[in-house]
Structure formats: C-alpha cells, structure tokens
C-alpha cells in the first residue's frame, strides 16, 4: 500500500512536497588488487589453515670430466618445507528487529519497506564491508604484510617465506625514485633506469618461469603518480613523438601509465 509523504512528516507545511529524487551516498569500494593480482584465487578452501609445500631447486654448472672417469653426482635436492598459515576469521553480524520495519518508508519511495527489501539492504551493506576488508588484506599480501583494521600484523609473509632483502632483513627491497629531482636527466635520476633495476631484481628473485611478455604492475599513490608523469626524464622520452605527446596531455587520474616496462596505476582507494 502506498504511503503519502505527508504521513511521514506529520506536518501540514509538508503537505504539498513531493519526493522527486533520492540520493544514496555510497563510498567507493576499491577492488583492483582482487581483479588484477588475485584472479581465480577467490574460490576459498574448506579448512581453517592453508598449507603450502615448498622445495628449493638450485642450479650449478656441471664440470667437465675425462672420458671414462666417473661423472660427478647430482647434489641431493634440498629438504621440502611445509608452510602452514592460519586463515583469519572475519565475522560480521546484523539484527533486524520489528521496529526496524514498522512504519518505515522504503528509501526513495512512498511505500512501506518490506522485510525482504530490508534484509537485502542489510546484506548489501555487509557484502560491501567484506569486499573492502578482502581488498585490504590482498593489498597487504602484495606489500608482504597482512594487517588487521588496527594495524596489527596478521601474517608477515617475508618471515613466513623467509624472504630477505639485500640488507639481509625480512623486509621489501626499496628502490628510490628521485621524482623531486627536476634537473637535467642523468643515469642516477632517470626513471627508466630505475624501472630496469627494479625489474632485474624482481625477475632474479622470482624463482619461477615467467610467461613471455610479463610486465611489472605498480600501484601508486596520488603524489607519486603525479610526479612520475611530470618528471623531465619521463617527458623527454616522448620528444618527437606526436602521438605520445598527445597522450601525455590526457588525464591519467586513477588510470594506467606505461613507462620503462612498468605499468604505473594511480590506485583509487577509499574516499578518505
């Protein structure tokens, strides 16, 4: 049954007001980590722990031997390791009481809200919060540390997988991009050279056969991204290329800019 808006406001001053529009302000839920780096791994598992078996297979040069001499033995394989990771529990609860439905108008309409509509609305709110939490954990996995809402470290992947940087620390390798240096381009401040150093390091440490044409993808904050596309060593690379100069004139806000073999994406996080 339709419910006039006059019944909602209970004031004669509103008797001639009509509901002409409804605006539902919804925060942006980021999801690029899920769609880009975690495609096909969202099916989930039926246990509370995840087990990962690993074995190192190092390479070495085979020395020459005289014909007829006994050949060297293949060195034994390194012991296998089993890594066990606890899966975090992420519960969320909601309760719909009778007074949440009685005399309550459905958003954007002149009708009373139905129980089904209220359940669906609450479920959508819960799903959006779960999606945001999942993206937060996935970004943490890409950075090497999965953290809780308060910043508590749930899983330090550098420690779990015994990954060390050049300094021997369980921490990421850092590459300095001197984007505040606007002097003439040199090897030390050329963004392309630093991109190449980064790619060489990552490929050497990957310990896997990467498909041909594999590219690096970098999520960037606003400040880093803006300085990147404005840096002289980036802009001078396109001198003489009309199509490229036109492309640089476009807006890359929350877009992707390829340079030096790296896809730099201006990551759109939450609205805050």
PDB file of C-alpha atoms in Angstrom:
ATOM      1  CA  UNK A   1       0.000   0.000   0.000  1.00  0.00           C
ATOM      2  CA  UNK A   2       1.317   3.440  -0.917  1.00  0.00           C
ATOM      3  CA  UNK A   3       2.099   5.768   1.980  1.00  0.00           C
ATOM      4  CA  UNK A   4       1.942   9.507   1.215  1.00  0.00           C
ATOM      5  CA  UNK A   5       4.881  11.575   2.337  1.00  0.00           C
ATOM      6  CA  UNK A   6       2.538  13.712   4.446  1.00  0.00           C
ATOM      7  CA  UNK A   7       2.156  10.765   6.857  1.00  0.00           C
ATOM      8  CA  UNK A   8       5.902  10.607   7.274  1.00  0.00           C
ATOM      9  CA  UNK A   9       6.419  14.250   8.166  1.00  0.00           C
ATOM     10  CA  UNK A  10       3.121  14.739  10.064  1.00  0.00           C
ATOM     11  CA  UNK A  11       3.207  18.451   9.399  1.00  0.00           C
ATOM     12  CA  UNK A  12       0.886  20.487   7.177  1.00  0.00           C
ATOM     13  CA  UNK A  13       3.867  22.520   5.977  1.00  0.00           C
ATOM     14  CA  UNK A  14       4.973  19.476   4.014  1.00  0.00           C
ATOM     15  CA  UNK A  15       1.604  18.534   2.614  1.00  0.00           C
ATOM     16  CA  UNK A  16       2.467  19.742  -0.905  1.00  0.00           C
ATOM     17  CA  UNK A  17       6.028  18.385  -1.032  1.00  0.00           C
ATOM     18  CA  UNK A  18       6.709  15.547  -3.457  1.00  0.00           C
ATOM     19  CA  UNK A  19       9.646  13.169  -3.414  1.00  0.00           C
ATOM     20  CA  UNK A  20      11.303  13.951  -6.736  1.00  0.00           C
ATOM     21  CA  UNK A  21      14.724  12.362  -6.187  1.00  0.00           C
ATOM     22  CA  UNK A  22      16.651  10.195  -3.767  1.00  0.00           C
ATOM     23  CA  UNK A  23      20.412  10.301  -3.353  1.00  0.00           C
ATOM     24  CA  UNK A  24      22.215   7.437  -1.657  1.00  0.00           C
ATOM     25  CA  UNK A  25      25.818   8.467  -0.903  1.00  0.00           C
ATOM     26  CA  UNK A  26      27.910   5.301  -1.215  1.00  0.00           C
ATOM     27  CA  UNK A  27      31.650   5.149  -0.572  1.00  0.00           C
ATOM     28  CA  UNK A  28      33.906   3.748  -3.275  1.00  0.00           C
ATOM     29  CA  UNK A  29      34.963   0.150  -2.596  1.00  0.00           C
ATOM     30  CA  UNK A  30      38.404  -0.457  -4.150  1.00  0.00           C
ATOM     31  CA  UNK A  31      38.964  -3.805  -5.788  1.00  0.00           C
ATOM     32  CA  UNK A  32      41.861  -3.546  -8.236  1.00  0.00           C
ATOM     33  CA  UNK A  33      44.091  -5.908  -6.255  1.00  0.00           C
ATOM     34  CA  UNK A  34      41.410  -8.568  -6.485  1.00  0.00           C
ATOM     35  CA  UNK A  35      40.690  -8.130 -10.180  1.00  0.00           C
ATOM     36  CA  UNK A  36      44.326  -7.740 -11.236  1.00  0.00           C
ATOM     37  CA  UNK A  37      46.556  -9.854  -8.996  1.00  0.00           C
ATOM     38  CA  UNK A  38      44.192 -12.398  -7.445  1.00  0.00           C
ATOM     39  CA  UNK A  39      42.106 -13.529 -10.392  1.00  0.00           C
ATOM     40  CA  UNK A  40      40.976 -17.140  -9.954  1.00  0.00           C
ATOM     41  CA  UNK A  41      42.042 -17.471  -6.313  1.00  0.00           C
ATOM     42  CA  UNK A  42      38.819 -16.367  -4.621  1.00  0.00           C
ATOM     43  CA  UNK A  43      37.085 -19.748  -4.509  1.00  0.00           C
ATOM     44  CA  UNK A  44      38.178 -20.328  -0.919  1.00  0.00           C
ATOM     45  CA  UNK A  45      39.066 -23.523   0.932  1.00  0.00           C
ATOM     46  CA  UNK A  46      37.185 -25.666   3.439  1.00  0.00           C
ATOM     47  CA  UNK A  47      39.821 -25.653   6.194  1.00  0.00           C
ATOM     48  CA  UNK A  48      40.891 -23.087   8.780  1.00  0.00           C
ATOM     49  CA  UNK A  49      44.541 -23.343   7.722  1.00  0.00           C
ATOM     50  CA  UNK A  50      46.318 -23.174   4.370  1.00  0.00           C
ATOM     51  CA  UNK A  51      49.278 -25.489   3.737  1.00  0.00           C
ATOM     52  CA  UNK A  52      51.942 -24.607   1.174  1.00  0.00           C
ATOM     53  CA  UNK A  53      54.684 -27.084   0.293  1.00  0.00           C
ATOM     54  CA  UNK A  54      57.977 -25.673  -0.984  1.00  0.00           C
ATOM     55  CA  UNK A  55      61.280 -27.053  -2.212  1.00  0.00           C
ATOM     56  CA  UNK A  56      64.323 -25.152  -3.458  1.00  0.00           C
ATOM     57  CA  UNK A  57      65.952 -26.352  -6.668  1.00  0.00           C
ATOM     58  CA  UNK A  58      69.226 -24.505  -7.030  1.00  0.00           C
ATOM     59  CA  UNK A  59      71.312 -24.684 -10.200  1.00  0.00           C
ATOM     60  CA  UNK A  60      75.062 -25.121 -10.649  1.00  0.00           C
ATOM     61  CA  UNK A  61      77.451 -25.592 -13.550  1.00  0.00           C
ATOM     62  CA  UNK A  62      78.438 -29.203 -14.383  1.00  0.00           C
ATOM     63  CA  UNK A  63      82.243 -29.542 -14.502  1.00  0.00           C
ATOM     64  CA  UNK A  64      83.944 -31.373 -17.334  1.00  0.00           C
ATOM     65  CA  UNK A  65      85.382 -34.831 -16.658  1.00  0.00           C
ATOM     66  CA  UNK A  66      87.824 -37.060 -18.574  1.00  0.00           C
ATOM     67  CA  UNK A  67      86.127 -39.667 -20.728  1.00  0.00           C
ATOM     68  CA  UNK A  68      85.777 -42.910 -18.806  1.00  0.00           C
ATOM     69  CA  UNK A  69      86.082 -41.165 -15.453  1.00  0.00           C
ATOM     70  CA  UNK A  70      83.172 -41.372 -13.034  1.00  0.00           C
ATOM     71  CA  UNK A  71      80.846 -38.388 -13.516  1.00  0.00           C
ATOM     72  CA  UNK A  72      80.001 -36.149 -10.604  1.00  0.00           C
ATOM     73  CA  UNK A  73      76.878 -36.990  -8.677  1.00  0.00           C
ATOM     74  CA  UNK A  74      73.823 -34.825  -8.774  1.00  0.00           C
ATOM     75  CA  UNK A  75      73.626 -32.989  -5.484  1.00  0.00           C
ATOM     76  CA  UNK A  76      70.683 -34.087  -3.362  1.00  0.00           C
ATOM     77  CA  UNK A  77      67.569 -31.969  -3.516  1.00  0.00           C
ATOM     78  CA  UNK A  78      67.001 -29.611  -0.649  1.00  0.00           C
ATOM     79  CA  UNK A  79      64.535 -30.798   2.002  1.00  0.00           C
ATOM     80  CA  UNK A  80      60.929 -29.972   1.361  1.00  0.00           C
ATOM     81  CA  UNK A  81      59.251 -27.474   3.650  1.00  0.00           C
ATOM     82  CA  UNK A  82      55.614 -27.231   4.644  1.00  0.00           C
ATOM     83  CA  UNK A  83      54.331 -23.784   5.441  1.00  0.00           C
ATOM     84  CA  UNK A  84      51.116 -23.501   7.437  1.00  0.00           C
ATOM     85  CA  UNK A  85      49.167 -20.254   7.500  1.00  0.00           C
ATOM     86  CA  UNK A  86      46.145 -19.673   9.707  1.00  0.00           C
ATOM     87  CA  UNK A  87      43.155 -18.224   7.877  1.00  0.00           C
ATOM     88  CA  UNK A  88      41.749 -15.207   9.744  1.00  0.00           C
ATOM     89  CA  UNK A  89      38.153 -15.245  10.912  1.00  0.00           C
ATOM     90  CA  UNK A  90      36.188 -12.204   9.720  1.00  0.00           C
ATOM     91  CA  UNK A  91      32.679 -12.301  11.217  1.00  0.00           C
ATOM     92  CA  UNK A  92      30.023  -9.603  10.906  1.00  0.00           C
ATOM     93  CA  UNK A  93      26.561  -9.703  12.439  1.00  0.00           C
ATOM     94  CA  UNK A  94      23.342  -7.750  11.974  1.00  0.00           C
ATOM     95  CA  UNK A  95      19.917  -7.971  13.617  1.00  0.00           C
ATOM     96  CA  UNK A  96      16.625  -6.758  12.169  1.00  0.00           C
ATOM     97  CA  UNK A  97      14.012  -6.044  14.834  1.00  0.00           C
ATOM     98  CA  UNK A  98      10.310  -5.491  14.352  1.00  0.00           C
ATOM     99  CA  UNK A  99      10.593  -1.748  14.961  1.00  0.00           C
ATOM    100  CA  UNK A 100      13.106  -1.600  12.092  1.00  0.00           C
ATOM    101  CA  UNK A 101      10.208  -2.334   9.722  1.00  0.00           C
ATOM    102  CA  UNK A 102       7.124  -0.855  11.324  1.00  0.00           C
ATOM    103  CA  UNK A 103       6.074   2.499   9.861  1.00  0.00           C
ATOM    104  CA  UNK A 104       9.360   2.736   7.960  1.00  0.00           C
ATOM    105  CA  UNK A 105       9.244   4.061   4.413  1.00  0.00           C
ATOM    106  CA  UNK A 106      11.418   2.362   1.790  1.00  0.00           C
ATOM    107  CA  UNK A 107      14.233   4.608   0.643  1.00  0.00           C
ATOM    108  CA  UNK A 108      13.326   6.692  -2.385  1.00  0.00           C
ATOM    109  CA  UNK A 109       9.674   5.578  -2.463  1.00  0.00           C
ATOM    110  CA  UNK A 110       6.314   6.329  -0.849  1.00  0.00           C
ATOM    111  CA  UNK A 111       5.810   2.727   0.208  1.00  0.00           C
ATOM    112  CA  UNK A 112       6.454   0.916   3.473  1.00  0.00           C
ATOM    113  CA  UNK A 113       9.595  -1.158   3.393  1.00  0.00           C
ATOM    114  CA  UNK A 114       9.166  -4.919   3.135  1.00  0.00           C
ATOM    115  CA  UNK A 115      11.113  -7.446   5.243  1.00  0.00           C
ATOM    116  CA  UNK A 116      12.758  -8.821   2.101  1.00  0.00           C
ATOM    117  CA  UNK A 117      13.916  -5.377   0.985  1.00  0.00           C
ATOM    118  CA  UNK A 118      15.354  -4.607   4.416  1.00  0.00           C
ATOM    119  CA  UNK A 119      17.199  -7.936   4.520  1.00  0.00           C
ATOM    120  CA  UNK A 120      18.645  -7.321   1.061  1.00  0.00           C
ATOM    121  CA  UNK A 121      19.718  -3.809   2.037  1.00  0.00           C
ATOM    122  CA  UNK A 122      21.488  -5.026   5.154  1.00  0.00           C
ATOM    123  CA  UNK A 123      23.109  -7.889   3.260  1.00  0.00           C
ATOM    124  CA  UNK A 124      24.417  -5.477   0.622  1.00  0.00           C
ATOM    125  CA  UNK A 125      25.971  -3.295   3.310  1.00  0.00           C
ATOM    126  CA  UNK A 126      27.650  -6.344   4.853  1.00  0.00           C
ATOM    127  CA  UNK A 127      28.932  -7.571   1.483  1.00  0.00           C
ATOM    128  CA  UNK A 128      30.452  -4.176   0.692  1.00  0.00           C
ATOM    129  CA  UNK A 129      32.294  -4.172   4.019  1.00  0.00           C
ATOM    130  CA  UNK A 130      33.531  -7.693   3.387  1.00  0.00           C
ATOM    131  CA  UNK A 131      34.750  -6.690  -0.083  1.00  0.00           C
ATOM    132  CA  UNK A 132      36.617  -3.737   1.409  1.00  0.00           C
ATOM    133  CA  UNK A 133      38.206  -5.953   4.078  1.00  0.00           C
ATOM    134  CA  UNK A 134      39.251  -8.525   1.481  1.00  0.00           C
ATOM    135  CA  UNK A 135      40.863  -5.833  -0.670  1.00  0.00           C
ATOM    136  CA  UNK A 136      42.684  -4.517   2.399  1.00  0.00           C
ATOM    137  CA  UNK A 137      44.101  -7.990   3.089  1.00  0.00           C
ATOM    138  CA  UNK A 138      45.039  -8.510  -0.566  1.00  0.00           C
ATOM    139  CA  UNK A 139      46.929  -5.222  -0.671  1.00  0.00           C
ATOM    140  CA  UNK A 140      48.703  -6.332   2.494  1.00  0.00           C
ATOM    141  CA  UNK A 141      49.671  -9.587   0.788  1.00  0.00           C
ATOM    142  CA  UNK A 142      51.117  -7.650  -2.158  1.00  0.00           C
ATOM    143  CA  UNK A 143      53.107  -5.491   0.260  1.00  0.00           C
ATOM    144  CA  UNK A 144      54.264  -8.517   2.267  1.00  0.00           C
ATOM    145  CA  UNK A 145      52.371  -7.858   5.494  1.00  0.00           C
ATOM    146  CA  UNK A 146      48.681  -8.595   6.020  1.00  0.00           C
ATOM    147  CA  UNK A 147      47.327  -6.359   8.763  1.00  0.00           C
ATOM    148  CA  UNK A 148      44.127  -6.093  10.759  1.00  0.00           C
ATOM    149  CA  UNK A 149      41.993  -2.961  10.982  1.00  0.00           C
ATOM    150  CA  UNK A 150      44.055  -1.596  13.895  1.00  0.00           C
ATOM    151  CA  UNK A 151      47.358  -2.255  12.119  1.00  0.00           C
ATOM    152  CA  UNK A 152      48.165  -5.498  13.949  1.00  0.00           C
ATOM    153  CA  UNK A 153      50.191  -7.791  11.681  1.00  0.00           C
ATOM    154  CA  UNK A 154      48.231 -10.965  10.936  1.00  0.00           C
ATOM    155  CA  UNK A 155      50.801 -12.532   8.592  1.00  0.00           C
ATOM    156  CA  UNK A 156      54.321 -11.329   7.836  1.00  0.00           C
ATOM    157  CA  UNK A 157      54.957 -13.058   4.512  1.00  0.00           C
ATOM    158  CA  UNK A 158      58.620 -12.039   4.492  1.00  0.00           C
ATOM    159  CA  UNK A 159      59.143 -14.057   7.673  1.00  0.00           C
ATOM    160  CA  UNK A 160      56.826 -16.920   6.707  1.00  0.00           C
ATOM    161  CA  UNK A 161      58.517 -17.471   3.326  1.00  0.00           C
ATOM    162  CA  UNK A 162      61.971 -16.418   4.597  1.00  0.00           C
ATOM    163  CA  UNK A 163      62.301 -13.637   2.011  1.00  0.00           C
ATOM    164  CA  UNK A 164      65.156 -11.231   2.691  1.00  0.00           C
ATOM    165  CA  UNK A 165      66.185  -8.032   1.006  1.00  0.00           C
ATOM    166  CA  UNK A 166      69.723  -7.052   0.031  1.00  0.00           C
ATOM    167  CA  UNK A 167      70.402  -5.963   3.611  1.00  0.00           C
ATOM    168  CA  UNK A 168      69.521  -9.418   4.947  1.00  0.00           C
ATOM    169  CA  UNK A 169      66.289  -8.201   6.557  1.00  0.00           C
ATOM    170  CA  UNK A 170      62.832  -9.723   6.294  1.00  0.00           C
ATOM    171  CA  UNK A 171      61.541  -6.645   4.545  1.00  0.00           C
ATOM    172  CA  UNK A 172      60.870  -5.444   0.979  1.00  0.00           C
ATOM    173  CA  UNK A 173      63.618  -4.238  -1.311  1.00  0.00           C
ATOM    174  CA  UNK A 174      63.431  -0.481  -1.741  1.00  0.00           C
ATOM    175  CA  UNK A 175      64.172   1.424  -4.933  1.00  0.00           C
ATOM    176  CA  UNK A 176      64.421   5.197  -4.726  1.00  0.00           C
ATOM    177  CA  UNK A 177      62.687   7.177  -7.449  1.00  0.00           C
ATOM    178  CA  UNK A 178      64.096  10.733  -7.139  1.00  0.00           C
ATOM    179  CA  UNK A 179      60.969  12.308  -8.582  1.00  0.00           C
ATOM    180  CA  UNK A 180      61.652  15.598  -6.800  1.00  0.00           C
ATOM    181  CA  UNK A 181      64.871  15.992  -8.793  1.00  0.00           C
ATOM    182  CA  UNK A 182      63.951  18.147 -11.797  1.00  0.00           C
ATOM    183  CA  UNK A 183      67.494  18.681 -13.008  1.00  0.00           C
ATOM    184  CA  UNK A 184      68.661  17.525 -16.401  1.00  0.00           C
ATOM    185  CA  UNK A 185      68.208  13.810 -16.865  1.00  0.00           C
ATOM    186  CA  UNK A 186      71.146  11.658 -15.769  1.00  0.00           C
ATOM    187  CA  UNK A 187      71.592   7.952 -15.217  1.00  0.00           C
ATOM    188  CA  UNK A 188      71.111   8.434 -11.474  1.00  0.00           C
ATOM    189  CA  UNK A 189      67.747  10.177 -11.739  1.00  0.00           C
ATOM    190  CA  UNK A 190      66.381   8.635 -14.944  1.00  0.00           C
ATOM    191  CA  UNK A 191      63.109   6.913 -14.117  1.00  0.00           C
ATOM    192  CA  UNK A 192      63.575   4.374 -16.920  1.00  0.00           C
ATOM    193  CA  UNK A 193      66.902   3.181 -15.450  1.00  0.00           C
ATOM    194  CA  UNK A 194      65.360   2.691 -12.014  1.00  0.00           C
ATOM    195  CA  UNK A 195      62.487   0.763 -13.575  1.00  0.00           C
ATOM    196  CA  UNK A 196      65.000  -1.537 -15.236  1.00  0.00           C
ATOM    197  CA  UNK A 197      66.879  -2.057 -11.964  1.00  0.00           C
ATOM    198  CA  UNK A 198      63.628  -2.947 -10.277  1.00  0.00           C
ATOM    199  CA  UNK A 199      62.623  -5.419 -12.972  1.00  0.00           C
ATOM    200  CA  UNK A 200      66.025  -7.131 -12.973  1.00  0.00           C
ATOM    201  CA  UNK A 201      65.856  -7.608  -9.222  1.00  0.00           C
ATOM    202  CA  UNK A 202      62.308  -8.968  -9.302  1.00  0.00           C
ATOM    203  CA  UNK A 203      62.986 -11.404 -12.136  1.00  0.00           C
ATOM    204  CA  UNK A 204      66.110 -12.745 -10.429  1.00  0.00           C
ATOM    205  CA  UNK A 205      64.229 -13.243  -7.177  1.00  0.00           C
ATOM    206  CA  UNK A 206      61.062 -14.658  -8.731  1.00  0.00           C
ATOM    207  CA  UNK A 207      62.333 -18.269  -8.683  1.00  0.00           C
ATOM    208  CA  UNK A 208      59.762 -19.141 -11.304  1.00  0.00           C
ATOM    209  CA  UNK A 209      59.381 -19.352 -15.047  1.00  0.00           C
ATOM    210  CA  UNK A 210      57.578 -16.164 -16.028  1.00  0.00           C
ATOM    211  CA  UNK A 211      55.461 -16.187 -19.199  1.00  0.00           C
ATOM    212  CA  UNK A 212      56.900 -14.277 -22.170  1.00  0.00           C
ATOM    213  CA  UNK A 213      55.919 -10.641 -22.177  1.00  0.00           C
ATOM    214  CA  UNK A 214      55.404 -10.491 -18.410  1.00  0.00           C
ATOM    215  CA  UNK A 215      55.241  -6.883 -17.260  1.00  0.00           C
ATOM    216  CA  UNK A 216      55.532  -5.213 -13.899  1.00  0.00           C
ATOM    217  CA  UNK A 217      52.472  -3.511 -12.441  1.00  0.00           C
ATOM    218  CA  UNK A 218      52.811  -0.832  -9.782  1.00  0.00           C
ATOM    219  CA  UNK A 219      50.033   0.617  -7.638  1.00  0.00           C
ATOM    220  CA  UNK A 220      50.856   4.283  -6.970  1.00  0.00           C
ATOM    221  CA  UNK A 221      49.531   6.930  -4.643  1.00  0.00           C
ATOM    222  CA  UNK A 222      48.409  10.292  -5.992  1.00  0.00           C
ATOM    223  CA  UNK A 223      51.601  12.218  -5.156  1.00  0.00           C
ATOM    224  CA  UNK A 224      53.976   9.616  -6.620  1.00  0.00           C
ATOM    225  CA  UNK A 225      51.889   9.224  -9.761  1.00  0.00           C
ATOM    226  CA  UNK A 226      51.592  12.967 -10.425  1.00  0.00           C
ATOM    227  CA  UNK A 227      55.340  13.479 -10.002  1.00  0.00           C
ATOM    228  CA  UNK A 228      56.056  10.493 -12.242  1.00  0.00           C
ATOM    229  CA  UNK A 229      54.140  11.722 -15.287  1.00  0.00           C
ATOM    230  CA  UNK A 230      55.620  15.216 -14.820  1.00  0.00           C
ATOM    231  CA  UNK A 231      59.262  14.196 -14.368  1.00  0.00           C
ATOM    232  CA  UNK A 232      61.641  15.517 -17.069  1.00  0.00           C
ATOM    233  CA  UNK A 233      63.220  12.101 -17.704  1.00  0.00           C
ATOM    234  CA  UNK A 234      59.748  10.746 -18.469  1.00  0.00           C
ATOM    235  CA  UNK A 235      58.558  13.629 -20.608  1.00  0.00           C
ATOM    236  CA  UNK A 236      61.783  13.922 -22.614  1.00  0.00           C
ATOM    237  CA  UNK A 237      61.400  10.314 -23.766  1.00  0.00           C
ATOM    238  CA  UNK A 238      58.457  11.389 -25.881  1.00  0.00           C
ATOM    239  CA  UNK A 239      60.140  14.279 -27.650  1.00  0.00           C
ATOM    240  CA  UNK A 240      59.471  13.968 -31.364  1.00  0.00           C
ATOM    241  CA  UNK A 241      56.559  11.561 -30.981  1.00  0.00           C
ATOM    242  CA  UNK A 242      53.388  13.493 -31.683  1.00  0.00           C
ATOM    243  CA  UNK A 243      51.007  10.702 -30.649  1.00  0.00           C
ATOM    244  CA  UNK A 244      52.852  10.224 -27.381  1.00  0.00           C
ATOM    245  CA  UNK A 245      52.837  13.949 -26.649  1.00  0.00           C
ATOM    246  CA  UNK A 246      49.089  13.978 -27.188  1.00  0.00           C
ATOM    247  CA  UNK A 247      48.711  11.054 -24.829  1.00  0.00           C
ATOM    248  CA  UNK A 248      50.693  12.872 -22.161  1.00  0.00           C
ATOM    249  CA  UNK A 249      48.237  15.719 -22.480  1.00  0.00           C
ATOM    250  CA  UNK A 250      45.424  13.457 -21.306  1.00  0.00           C
ATOM    251  CA  UNK A 251      44.399  12.925 -17.701  1.00  0.00           C
ATOM    252  CA  UNK A 252      45.707   9.754 -16.088  1.00  0.00           C
ATOM    253  CA  UNK A 253      43.863  10.253 -12.789  1.00  0.00           C
ATOM    254  CA  UNK A 254      43.136   6.741 -11.466  1.00  0.00           C
ATOM    255  CA  UNK A 255      44.402   5.463 -14.801  1.00  0.00           C
ATOM    256  CA  UNK A 256      47.390   3.482 -16.034  1.00  0.00           C
ATOM    257  CA  UNK A 257      50.613   4.930 -17.464  1.00  0.00           C
ATOM    258  CA  UNK A 258      53.183   2.591 -19.022  1.00  0.00           C
ATOM    259  CA  UNK A 259      56.818   3.610 -18.888  1.00  0.00           C
ATOM    260  CA  UNK A 260      60.115   1.747 -18.709  1.00  0.00           C
ATOM    261  CA  UNK A 261      58.427  -1.661 -18.893  1.00  0.00           C
ATOM    262  CA  UNK A 262      56.246  -0.912 -15.861  1.00  0.00           C
ATOM    263  CA  UNK A 263      52.520  -0.238 -15.774  1.00  0.00           C
ATOM    264  CA  UNK A 264      52.061   2.505 -13.199  1.00  0.00           C
ATOM    265  CA  UNK A 265      48.455   2.638 -11.973  1.00  0.00           C
ATOM    266  CA  UNK A 266      47.083   5.514  -9.935  1.00  0.00           C
ATOM    267  CA  UNK A 267      45.322   3.307  -7.385  1.00  0.00           C
ATOM    268  CA  UNK A 268      41.903   4.519  -6.285  1.00  0.00           C
ATOM    269  CA  UNK A 269      41.484   3.602  -2.656  1.00  0.00           C
ATOM    270  CA  UNK A 270      38.714   4.530  -0.268  1.00  0.00           C
ATOM    271  CA  UNK A 271      37.208   8.006  -0.384  1.00  0.00           C
ATOM    272  CA  UNK A 272      39.146   9.119   2.698  1.00  0.00           C
TER     273      UNK A 272
END
